[in-house]
PDB file of C-alpha atoms in Angstrom:
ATOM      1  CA  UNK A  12     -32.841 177.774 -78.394  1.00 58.00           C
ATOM      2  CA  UNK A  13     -31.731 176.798 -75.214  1.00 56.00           C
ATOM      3  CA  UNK A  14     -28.367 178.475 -75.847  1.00 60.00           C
ATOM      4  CA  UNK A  15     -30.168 181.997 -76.977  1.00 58.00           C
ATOM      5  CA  UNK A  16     -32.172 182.198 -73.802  1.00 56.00           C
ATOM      6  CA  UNK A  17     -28.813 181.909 -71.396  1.00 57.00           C
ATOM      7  CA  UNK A  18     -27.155 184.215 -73.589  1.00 57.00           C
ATOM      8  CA  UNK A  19     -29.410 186.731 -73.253  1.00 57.00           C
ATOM      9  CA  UNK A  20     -29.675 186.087 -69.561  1.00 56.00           C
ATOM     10  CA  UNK A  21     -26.596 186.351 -69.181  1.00 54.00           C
ATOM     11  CA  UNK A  22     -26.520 189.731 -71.067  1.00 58.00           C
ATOM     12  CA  UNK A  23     -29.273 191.341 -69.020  1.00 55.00           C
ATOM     13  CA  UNK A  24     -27.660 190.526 -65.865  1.00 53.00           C
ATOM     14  CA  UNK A  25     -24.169 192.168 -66.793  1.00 54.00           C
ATOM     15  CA  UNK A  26     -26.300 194.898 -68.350  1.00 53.00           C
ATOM     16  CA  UNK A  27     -28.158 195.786 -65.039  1.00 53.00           C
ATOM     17  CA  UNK A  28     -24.837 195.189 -62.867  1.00 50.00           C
ATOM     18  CA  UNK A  29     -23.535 198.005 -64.775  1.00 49.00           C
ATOM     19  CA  UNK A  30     -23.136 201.782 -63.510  1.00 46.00           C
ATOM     20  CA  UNK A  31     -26.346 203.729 -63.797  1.00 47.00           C
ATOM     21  CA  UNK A  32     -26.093 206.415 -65.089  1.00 48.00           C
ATOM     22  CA  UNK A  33     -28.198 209.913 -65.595  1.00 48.00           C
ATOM     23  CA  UNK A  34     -28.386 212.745 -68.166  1.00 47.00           C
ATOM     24  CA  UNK A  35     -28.316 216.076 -66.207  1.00 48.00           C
ATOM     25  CA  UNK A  36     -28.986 218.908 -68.180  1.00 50.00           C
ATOM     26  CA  UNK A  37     -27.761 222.640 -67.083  1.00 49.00           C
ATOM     27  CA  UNK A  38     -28.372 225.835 -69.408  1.00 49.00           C
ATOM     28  CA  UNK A  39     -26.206 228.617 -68.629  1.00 49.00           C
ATOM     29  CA  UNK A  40     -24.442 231.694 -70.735  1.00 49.00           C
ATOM     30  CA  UNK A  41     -27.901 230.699 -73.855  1.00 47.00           C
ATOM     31  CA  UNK A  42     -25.777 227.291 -73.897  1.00 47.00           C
ATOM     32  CA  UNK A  43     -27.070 223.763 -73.043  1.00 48.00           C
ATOM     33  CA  UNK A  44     -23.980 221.036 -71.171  1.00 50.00           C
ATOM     34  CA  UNK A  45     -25.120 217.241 -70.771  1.00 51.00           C
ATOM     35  CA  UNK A  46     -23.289 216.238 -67.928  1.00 48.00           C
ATOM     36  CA  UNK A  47     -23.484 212.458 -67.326  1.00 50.00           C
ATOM     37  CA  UNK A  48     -23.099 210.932 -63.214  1.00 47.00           C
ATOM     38  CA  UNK A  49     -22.372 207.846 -62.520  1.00 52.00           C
ATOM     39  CA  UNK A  50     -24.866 207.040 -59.317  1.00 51.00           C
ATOM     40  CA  UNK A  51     -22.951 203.854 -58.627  1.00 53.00           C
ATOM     41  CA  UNK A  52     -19.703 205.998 -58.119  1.00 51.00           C
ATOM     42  CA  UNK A  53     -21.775 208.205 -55.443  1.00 49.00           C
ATOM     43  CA  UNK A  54     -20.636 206.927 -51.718  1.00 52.00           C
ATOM     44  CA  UNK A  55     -23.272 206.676 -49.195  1.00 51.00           C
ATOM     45  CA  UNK A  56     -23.475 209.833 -46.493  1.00 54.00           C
ATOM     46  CA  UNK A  57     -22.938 208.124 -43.100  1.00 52.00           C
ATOM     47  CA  UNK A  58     -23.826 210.034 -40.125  1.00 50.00           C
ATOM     48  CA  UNK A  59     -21.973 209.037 -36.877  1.00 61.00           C
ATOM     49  CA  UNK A  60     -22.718 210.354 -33.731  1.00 65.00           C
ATOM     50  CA  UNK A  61     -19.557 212.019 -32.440  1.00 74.00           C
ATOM     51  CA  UNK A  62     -18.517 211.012 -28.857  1.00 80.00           C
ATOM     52  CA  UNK A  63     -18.489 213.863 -26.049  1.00 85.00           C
ATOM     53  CA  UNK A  64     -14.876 214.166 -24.708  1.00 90.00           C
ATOM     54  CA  UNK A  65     -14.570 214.902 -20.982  1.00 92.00           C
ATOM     55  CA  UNK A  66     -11.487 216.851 -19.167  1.00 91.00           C
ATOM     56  CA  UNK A  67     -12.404 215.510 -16.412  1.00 92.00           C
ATOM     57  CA  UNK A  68     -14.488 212.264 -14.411  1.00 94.00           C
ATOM     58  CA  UNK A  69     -16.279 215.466 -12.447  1.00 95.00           C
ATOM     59  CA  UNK A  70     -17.535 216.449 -16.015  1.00 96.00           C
ATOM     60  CA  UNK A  71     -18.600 212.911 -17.231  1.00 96.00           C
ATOM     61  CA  UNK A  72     -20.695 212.873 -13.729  1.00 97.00           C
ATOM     62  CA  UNK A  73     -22.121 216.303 -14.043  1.00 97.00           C
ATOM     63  CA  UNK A  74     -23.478 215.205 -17.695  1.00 97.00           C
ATOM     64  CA  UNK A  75     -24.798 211.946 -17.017  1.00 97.00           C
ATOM     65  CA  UNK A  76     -26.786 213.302 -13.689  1.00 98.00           C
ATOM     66  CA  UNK A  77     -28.157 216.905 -14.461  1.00 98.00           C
ATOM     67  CA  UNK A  78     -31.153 215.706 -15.444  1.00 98.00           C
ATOM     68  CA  UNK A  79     -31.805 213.155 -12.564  1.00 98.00           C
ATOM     69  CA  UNK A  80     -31.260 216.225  -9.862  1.00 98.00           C
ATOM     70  CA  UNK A  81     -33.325 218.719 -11.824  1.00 98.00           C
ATOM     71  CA  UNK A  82     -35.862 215.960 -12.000  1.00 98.00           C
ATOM     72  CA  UNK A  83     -35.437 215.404  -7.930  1.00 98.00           C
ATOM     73  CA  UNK A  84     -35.514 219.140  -7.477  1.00 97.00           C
ATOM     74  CA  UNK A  85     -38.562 219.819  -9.421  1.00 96.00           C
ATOM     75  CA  UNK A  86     -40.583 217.048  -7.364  1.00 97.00           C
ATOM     76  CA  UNK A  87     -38.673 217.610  -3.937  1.00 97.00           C
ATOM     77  CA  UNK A  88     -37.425 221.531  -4.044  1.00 96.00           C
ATOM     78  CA  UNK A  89     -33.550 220.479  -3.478  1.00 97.00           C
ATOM     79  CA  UNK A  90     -31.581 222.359  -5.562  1.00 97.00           C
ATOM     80  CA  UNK A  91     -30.038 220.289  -8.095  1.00 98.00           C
ATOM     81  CA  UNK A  92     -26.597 222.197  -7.442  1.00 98.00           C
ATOM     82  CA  UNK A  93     -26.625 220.226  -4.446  1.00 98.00           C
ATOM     83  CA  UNK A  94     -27.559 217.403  -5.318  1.00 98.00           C
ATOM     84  CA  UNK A  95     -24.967 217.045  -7.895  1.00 98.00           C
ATOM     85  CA  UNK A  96     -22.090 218.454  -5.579  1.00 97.00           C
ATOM     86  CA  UNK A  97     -23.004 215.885  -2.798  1.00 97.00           C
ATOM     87  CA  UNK A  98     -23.131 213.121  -5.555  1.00 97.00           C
ATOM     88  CA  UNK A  99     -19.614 214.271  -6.758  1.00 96.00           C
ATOM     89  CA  UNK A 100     -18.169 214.767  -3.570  1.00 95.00           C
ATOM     90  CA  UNK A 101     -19.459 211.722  -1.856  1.00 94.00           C
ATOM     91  CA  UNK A 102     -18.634 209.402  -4.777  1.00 95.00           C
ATOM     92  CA  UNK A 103     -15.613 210.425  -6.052  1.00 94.00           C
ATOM     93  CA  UNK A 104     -17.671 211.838  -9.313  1.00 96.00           C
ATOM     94  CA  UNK A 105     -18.991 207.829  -9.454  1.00 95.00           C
ATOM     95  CA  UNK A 106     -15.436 206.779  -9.049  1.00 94.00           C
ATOM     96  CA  UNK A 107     -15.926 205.593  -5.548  1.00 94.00           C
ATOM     97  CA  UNK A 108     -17.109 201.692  -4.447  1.00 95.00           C
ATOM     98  CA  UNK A 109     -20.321 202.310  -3.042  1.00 96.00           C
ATOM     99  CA  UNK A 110     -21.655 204.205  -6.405  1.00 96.00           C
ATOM    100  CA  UNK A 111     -19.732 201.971  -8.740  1.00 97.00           C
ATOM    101  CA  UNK A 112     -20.457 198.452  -7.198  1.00 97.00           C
ATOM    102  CA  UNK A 113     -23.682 199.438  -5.125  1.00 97.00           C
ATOM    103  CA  UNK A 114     -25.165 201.893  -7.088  1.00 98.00           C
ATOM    104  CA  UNK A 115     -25.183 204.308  -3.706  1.00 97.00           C
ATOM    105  CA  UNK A 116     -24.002 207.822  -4.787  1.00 97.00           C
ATOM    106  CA  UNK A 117     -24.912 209.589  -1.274  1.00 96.00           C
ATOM    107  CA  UNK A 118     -23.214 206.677   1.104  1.00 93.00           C
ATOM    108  CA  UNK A 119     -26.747 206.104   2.363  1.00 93.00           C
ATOM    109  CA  UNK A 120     -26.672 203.796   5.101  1.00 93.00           C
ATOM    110  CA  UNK A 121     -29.366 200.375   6.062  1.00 94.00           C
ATOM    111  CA  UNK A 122     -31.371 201.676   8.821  1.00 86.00           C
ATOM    112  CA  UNK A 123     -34.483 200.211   8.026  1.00 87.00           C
ATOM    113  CA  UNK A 124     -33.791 199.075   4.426  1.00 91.00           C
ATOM    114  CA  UNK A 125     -34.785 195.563   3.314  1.00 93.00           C
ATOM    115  CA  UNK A 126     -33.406 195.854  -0.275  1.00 94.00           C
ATOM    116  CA  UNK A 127     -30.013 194.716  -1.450  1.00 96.00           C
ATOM    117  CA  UNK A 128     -27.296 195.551   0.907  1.00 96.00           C
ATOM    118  CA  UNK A 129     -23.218 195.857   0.760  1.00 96.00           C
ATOM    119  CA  UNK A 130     -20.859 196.171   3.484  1.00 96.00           C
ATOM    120  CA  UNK A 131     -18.389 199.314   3.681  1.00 93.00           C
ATOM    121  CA  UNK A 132     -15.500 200.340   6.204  1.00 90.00           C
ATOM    122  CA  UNK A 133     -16.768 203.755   6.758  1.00 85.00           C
ATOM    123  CA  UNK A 134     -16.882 205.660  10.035  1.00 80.00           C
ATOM    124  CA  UNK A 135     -16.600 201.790  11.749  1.00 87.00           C
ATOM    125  CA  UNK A 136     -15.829 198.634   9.823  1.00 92.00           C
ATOM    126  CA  UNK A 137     -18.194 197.024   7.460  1.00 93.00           C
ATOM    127  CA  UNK A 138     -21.095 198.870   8.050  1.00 94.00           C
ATOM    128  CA  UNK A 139     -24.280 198.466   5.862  1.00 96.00           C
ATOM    129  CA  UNK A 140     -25.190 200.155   3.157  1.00 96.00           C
ATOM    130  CA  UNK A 141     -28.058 200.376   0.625  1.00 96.00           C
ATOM    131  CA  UNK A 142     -27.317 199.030  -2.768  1.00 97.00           C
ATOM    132  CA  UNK A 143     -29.735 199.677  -5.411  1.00 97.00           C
ATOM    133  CA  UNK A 144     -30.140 198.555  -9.253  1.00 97.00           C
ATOM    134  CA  UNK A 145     -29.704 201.791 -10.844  1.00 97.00           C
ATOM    135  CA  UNK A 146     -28.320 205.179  -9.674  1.00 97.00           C
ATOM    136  CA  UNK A 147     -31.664 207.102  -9.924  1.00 97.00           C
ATOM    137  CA  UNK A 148     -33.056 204.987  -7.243  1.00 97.00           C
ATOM    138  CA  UNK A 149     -29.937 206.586  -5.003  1.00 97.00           C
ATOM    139  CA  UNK A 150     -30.839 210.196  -6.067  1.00 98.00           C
ATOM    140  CA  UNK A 151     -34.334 209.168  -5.282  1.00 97.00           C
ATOM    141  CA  UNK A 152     -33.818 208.066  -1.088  1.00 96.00           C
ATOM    142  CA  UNK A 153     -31.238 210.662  -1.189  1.00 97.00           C
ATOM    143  CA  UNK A 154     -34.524 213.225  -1.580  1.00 97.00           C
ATOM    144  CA  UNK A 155     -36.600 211.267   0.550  1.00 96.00           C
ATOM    145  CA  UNK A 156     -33.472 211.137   3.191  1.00 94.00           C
ATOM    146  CA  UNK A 157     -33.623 214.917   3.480  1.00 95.00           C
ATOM    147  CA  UNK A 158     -37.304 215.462   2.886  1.00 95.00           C
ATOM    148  CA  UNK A 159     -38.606 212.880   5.498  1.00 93.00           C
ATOM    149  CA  UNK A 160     -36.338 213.604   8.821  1.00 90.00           C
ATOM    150  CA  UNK A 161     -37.615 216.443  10.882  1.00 86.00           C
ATOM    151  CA  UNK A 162     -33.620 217.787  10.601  1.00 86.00           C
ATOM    152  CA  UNK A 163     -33.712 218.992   7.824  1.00 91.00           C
ATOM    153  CA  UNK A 164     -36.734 220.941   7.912  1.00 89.00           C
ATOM    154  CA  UNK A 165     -35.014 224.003   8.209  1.00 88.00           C
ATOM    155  CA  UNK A 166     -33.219 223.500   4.682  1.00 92.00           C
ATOM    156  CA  UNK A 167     -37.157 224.104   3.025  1.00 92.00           C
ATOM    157  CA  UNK A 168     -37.181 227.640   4.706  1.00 89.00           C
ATOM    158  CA  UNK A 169     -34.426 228.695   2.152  1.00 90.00           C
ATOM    159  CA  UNK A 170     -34.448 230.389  -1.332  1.00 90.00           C
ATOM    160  CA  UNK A 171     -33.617 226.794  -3.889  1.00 93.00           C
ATOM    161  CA  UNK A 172     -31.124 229.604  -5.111  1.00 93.00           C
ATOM    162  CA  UNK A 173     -29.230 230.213  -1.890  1.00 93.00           C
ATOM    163  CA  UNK A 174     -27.164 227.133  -2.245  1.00 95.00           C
ATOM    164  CA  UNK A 175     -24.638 228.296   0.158  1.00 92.00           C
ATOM    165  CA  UNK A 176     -27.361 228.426   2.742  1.00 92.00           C
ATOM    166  CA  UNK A 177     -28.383 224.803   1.934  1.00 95.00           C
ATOM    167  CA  UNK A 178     -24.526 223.948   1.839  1.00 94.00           C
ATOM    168  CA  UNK A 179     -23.943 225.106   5.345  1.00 91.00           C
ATOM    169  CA  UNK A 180     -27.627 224.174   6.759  1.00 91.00           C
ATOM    170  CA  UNK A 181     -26.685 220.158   5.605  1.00 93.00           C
ATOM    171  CA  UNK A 182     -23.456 220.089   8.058  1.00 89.00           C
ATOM    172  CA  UNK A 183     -25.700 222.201  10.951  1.00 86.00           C
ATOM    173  CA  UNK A 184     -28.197 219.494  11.213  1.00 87.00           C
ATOM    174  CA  UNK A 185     -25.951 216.441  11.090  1.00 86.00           C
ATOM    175  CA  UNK A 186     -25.556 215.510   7.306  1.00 90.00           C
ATOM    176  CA  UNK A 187     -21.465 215.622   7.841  1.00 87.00           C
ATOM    177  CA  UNK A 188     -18.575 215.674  10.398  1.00 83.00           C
ATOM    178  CA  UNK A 189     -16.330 217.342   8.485  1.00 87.00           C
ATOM    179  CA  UNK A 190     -16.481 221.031   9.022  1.00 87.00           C
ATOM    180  CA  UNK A 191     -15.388 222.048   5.455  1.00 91.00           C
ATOM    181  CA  UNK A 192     -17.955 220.360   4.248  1.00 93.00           C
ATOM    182  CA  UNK A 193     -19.771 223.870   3.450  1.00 92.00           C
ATOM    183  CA  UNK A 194     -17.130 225.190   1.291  1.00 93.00           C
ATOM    184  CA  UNK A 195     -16.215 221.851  -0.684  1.00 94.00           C
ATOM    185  CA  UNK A 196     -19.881 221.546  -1.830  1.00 95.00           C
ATOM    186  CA  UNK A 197     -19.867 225.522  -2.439  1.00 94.00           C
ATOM    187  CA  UNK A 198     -16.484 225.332  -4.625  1.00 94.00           C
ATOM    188  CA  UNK A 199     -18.073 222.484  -6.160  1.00 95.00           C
ATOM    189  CA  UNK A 200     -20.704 224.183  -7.814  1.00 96.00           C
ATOM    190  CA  UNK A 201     -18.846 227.468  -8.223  1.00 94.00           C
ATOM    191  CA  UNK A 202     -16.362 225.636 -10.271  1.00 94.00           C
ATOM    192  CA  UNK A 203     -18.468 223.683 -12.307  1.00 95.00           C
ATOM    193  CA  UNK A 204     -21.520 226.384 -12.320  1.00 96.00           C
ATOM    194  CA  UNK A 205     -23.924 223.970 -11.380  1.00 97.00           C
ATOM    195  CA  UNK A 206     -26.398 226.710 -10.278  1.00 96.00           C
ATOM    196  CA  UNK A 207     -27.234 226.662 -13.539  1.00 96.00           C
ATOM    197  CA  UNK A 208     -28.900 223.792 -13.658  1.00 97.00           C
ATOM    198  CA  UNK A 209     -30.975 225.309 -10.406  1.00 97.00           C
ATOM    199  CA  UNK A 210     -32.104 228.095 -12.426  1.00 95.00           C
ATOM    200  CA  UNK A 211     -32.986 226.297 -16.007  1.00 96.00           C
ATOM    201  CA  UNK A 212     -35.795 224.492 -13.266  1.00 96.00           C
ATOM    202  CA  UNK A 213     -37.057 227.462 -11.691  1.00 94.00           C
ATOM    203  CA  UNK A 214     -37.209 229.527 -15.402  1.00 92.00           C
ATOM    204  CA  UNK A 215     -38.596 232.825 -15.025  1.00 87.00           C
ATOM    205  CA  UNK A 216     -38.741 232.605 -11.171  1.00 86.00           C
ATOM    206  CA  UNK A 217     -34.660 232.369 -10.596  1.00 82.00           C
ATOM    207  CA  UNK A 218     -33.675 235.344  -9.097  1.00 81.00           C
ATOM    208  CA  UNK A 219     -29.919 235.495  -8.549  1.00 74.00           C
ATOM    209  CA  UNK A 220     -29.487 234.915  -4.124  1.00 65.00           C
ATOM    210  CA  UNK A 221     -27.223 237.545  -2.881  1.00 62.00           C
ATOM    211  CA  UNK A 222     -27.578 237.928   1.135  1.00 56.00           C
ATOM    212  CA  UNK A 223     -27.135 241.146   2.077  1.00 46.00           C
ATOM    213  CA  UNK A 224     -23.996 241.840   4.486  1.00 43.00           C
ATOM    214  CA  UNK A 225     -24.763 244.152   7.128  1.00 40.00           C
ATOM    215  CA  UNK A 226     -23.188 244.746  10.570  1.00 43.00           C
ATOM    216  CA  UNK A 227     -24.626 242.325  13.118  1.00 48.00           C
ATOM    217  CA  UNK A 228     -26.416 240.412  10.657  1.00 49.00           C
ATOM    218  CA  UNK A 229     -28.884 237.648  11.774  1.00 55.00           C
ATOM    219  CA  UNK A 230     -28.196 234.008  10.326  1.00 71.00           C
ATOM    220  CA  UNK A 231     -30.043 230.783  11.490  1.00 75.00           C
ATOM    221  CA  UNK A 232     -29.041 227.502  12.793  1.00 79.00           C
ATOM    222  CA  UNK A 233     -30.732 224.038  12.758  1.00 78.00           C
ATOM    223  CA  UNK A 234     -30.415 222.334  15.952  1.00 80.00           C
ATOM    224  CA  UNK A 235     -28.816 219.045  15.634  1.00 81.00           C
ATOM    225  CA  UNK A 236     -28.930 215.602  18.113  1.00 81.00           C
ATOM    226  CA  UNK A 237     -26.559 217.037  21.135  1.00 85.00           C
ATOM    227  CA  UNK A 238     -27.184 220.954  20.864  1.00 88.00           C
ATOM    228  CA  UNK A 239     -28.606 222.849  24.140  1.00 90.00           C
ATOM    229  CA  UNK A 240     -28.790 226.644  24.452  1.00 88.00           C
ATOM    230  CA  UNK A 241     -25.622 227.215  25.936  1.00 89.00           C
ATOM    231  CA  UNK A 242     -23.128 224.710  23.485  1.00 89.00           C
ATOM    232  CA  UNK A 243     -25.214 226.912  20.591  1.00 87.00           C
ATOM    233  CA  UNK A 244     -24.786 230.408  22.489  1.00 85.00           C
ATOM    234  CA  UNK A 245     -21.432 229.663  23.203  1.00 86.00           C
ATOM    235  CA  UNK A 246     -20.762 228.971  19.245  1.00 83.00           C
ATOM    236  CA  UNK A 247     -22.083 232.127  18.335  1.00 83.00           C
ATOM    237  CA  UNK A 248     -20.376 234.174  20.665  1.00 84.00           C
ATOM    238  CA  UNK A 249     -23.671 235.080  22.540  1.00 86.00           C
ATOM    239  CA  UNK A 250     -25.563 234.275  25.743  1.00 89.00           C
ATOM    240  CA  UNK A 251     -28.980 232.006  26.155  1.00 88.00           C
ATOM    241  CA  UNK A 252     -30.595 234.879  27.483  1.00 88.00           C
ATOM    242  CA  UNK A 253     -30.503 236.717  24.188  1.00 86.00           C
ATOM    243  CA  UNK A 254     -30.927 233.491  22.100  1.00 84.00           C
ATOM    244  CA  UNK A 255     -34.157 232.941  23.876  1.00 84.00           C
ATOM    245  CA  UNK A 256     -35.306 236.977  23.752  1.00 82.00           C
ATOM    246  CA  UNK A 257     -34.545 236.710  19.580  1.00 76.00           C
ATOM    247  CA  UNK A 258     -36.274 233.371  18.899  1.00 76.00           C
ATOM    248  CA  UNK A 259     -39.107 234.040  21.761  1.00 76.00           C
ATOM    249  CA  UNK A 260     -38.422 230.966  24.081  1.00 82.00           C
ATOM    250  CA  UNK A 261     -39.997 230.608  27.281  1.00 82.00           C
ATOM    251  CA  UNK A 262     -37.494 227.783  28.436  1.00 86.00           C
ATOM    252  CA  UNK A 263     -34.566 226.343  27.082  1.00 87.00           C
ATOM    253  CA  UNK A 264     -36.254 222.825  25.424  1.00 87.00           C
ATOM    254  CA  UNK A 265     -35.056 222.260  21.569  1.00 86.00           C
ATOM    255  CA  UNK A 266     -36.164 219.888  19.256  1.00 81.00           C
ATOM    256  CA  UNK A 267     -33.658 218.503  16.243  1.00 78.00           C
ATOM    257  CA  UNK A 268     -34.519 220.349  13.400  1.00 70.00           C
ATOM    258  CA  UNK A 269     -35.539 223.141  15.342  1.00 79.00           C
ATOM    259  CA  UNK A 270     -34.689 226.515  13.012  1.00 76.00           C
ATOM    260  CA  UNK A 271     -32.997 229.039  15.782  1.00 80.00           C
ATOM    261  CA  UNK A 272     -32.057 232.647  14.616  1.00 78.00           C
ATOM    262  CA  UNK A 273     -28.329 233.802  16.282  1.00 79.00           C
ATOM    263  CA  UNK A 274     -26.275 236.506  16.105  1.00 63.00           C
ATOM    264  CA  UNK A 275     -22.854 236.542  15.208  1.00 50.00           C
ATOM    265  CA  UNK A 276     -20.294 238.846  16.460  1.00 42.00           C
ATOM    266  CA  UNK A 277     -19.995 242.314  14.661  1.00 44.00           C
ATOM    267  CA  UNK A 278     -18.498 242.551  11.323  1.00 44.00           C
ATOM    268  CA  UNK A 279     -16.339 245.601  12.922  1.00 42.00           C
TER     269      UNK A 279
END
């Protein structure tokens, strides 16, 4: 007896180990066809998420941060074309030591920080900077940085789509020594089309910035630590006499930050 129940044991195990196996039946042309599949044959659909391919670091960067400046521009009204051409230039597209062993995208310096700290040759030797646990804490006191210091309170006056306007405002009040500053962050995000990502946050309210060119044409300046009338009059081409008749001073006090409206010399 014993034997008879292992046997048949035995037999229903090899029985279910075997192929399944289905009937299918298809009519077609008033004829029947009994097509049998063998489900056991049938390999398993795997879905794998295909890896993006970069040309470029710059690329990699722009993808892994668009949504942190849009995010920073919809709270703080910087465009996030800025943002992200400041983070690329500044870090070497994350490349650089600050961002890639301190976190610190914008080369945001102590001050008054009390966090984590990491020293830096920069414009002198080891100097202090702030080092932070994850990048989106950098984008976040890079906001602040420009939102909190009286500056860069000229920089809010502008269209968020004139991003040659911000470009050139950040090296006016201070943000950078070198003068081609302007144009590096405006090739930046002419190459790359990063005012895109400026007008997917504004929607329906992105209107394309084109300043009109006409002769004489009134620009402003945001007076920096250092500037008086005359060094800004003498920039310009103009005298403090005419600065003060166009911006209605009474005396020749400024105040950093101070927006001042100039006049360049004549486009003829």
């Amino acid at each position: 007896m014993n034997r008879i129940l292992i046997f048949l044991c035995v037999g229903f195990l090899l029985f279910s180990c075997k192929s399944k196996k289905a009937i299918v039946t298809k009519k077609g042309n008033d004829t029947e066809r009994q097509i049998v599949i063998d489900r056991t044959d049938k390999q398993k659909e795997v879905i794998e998420e295909t890896p993006k391919v970069y040309t470029s670091n710059t690329e990699r960067y722009i993808d892994n941060y668009k949504e942190v400046a849009q995010n920073e521009m919809a709270l703080y009204g910087i465009p996030a074309s800025i943002t992200l051409a400041q983070g690329i230039l500044e870090s070497a597209s994350g490349s650089g030591r600050l961002s890639v062993e301190a976190n610190n995208h914008f080369g945001i310096k102590c001050h008054e920080w009390t966090g984590a700290k990491i020293y830096h040759d920069d414009d002198k030797k080891q100097e202090c900077f702030r080092k932070y646990k994850d990048a989106k804490y950098s984008f976040r006191d890079h906001s602040l940085f420009l939102t909190e210091r009286k500056r860069y309170s000229g920089l809010f006056l502008l269209k968020k789509e004139d991003y040659k306007g911000w470009a050139k405002g950040l090296k006016e009040a201070g943000y950078a020594t070198d003068r081609k500053y302007p144009q590096k962050l405006i090739d930046l995000i002419e190459r790359y089309n990063l005012h895109e990502y400026d007008k997917a946050v504004l929607g329906d309210s992105y209107t394309k910035y084109e300043p009109q060119v006409v002769e004489n044409e009134f620009v402003t300046y945001i007076v920096s630590k250092g500037d008086t009338l005359y060094s800004i009059s003498k920039r310009y081409n103009t005298t403090v006499k005419e600065l003060q008749n166009i911006n209605g001073l009474n005396d020749t006090a400024l105040s950093i930050g101070q927006v001042l409206v100039v006049k360049p010399v004549s486009n003829n």
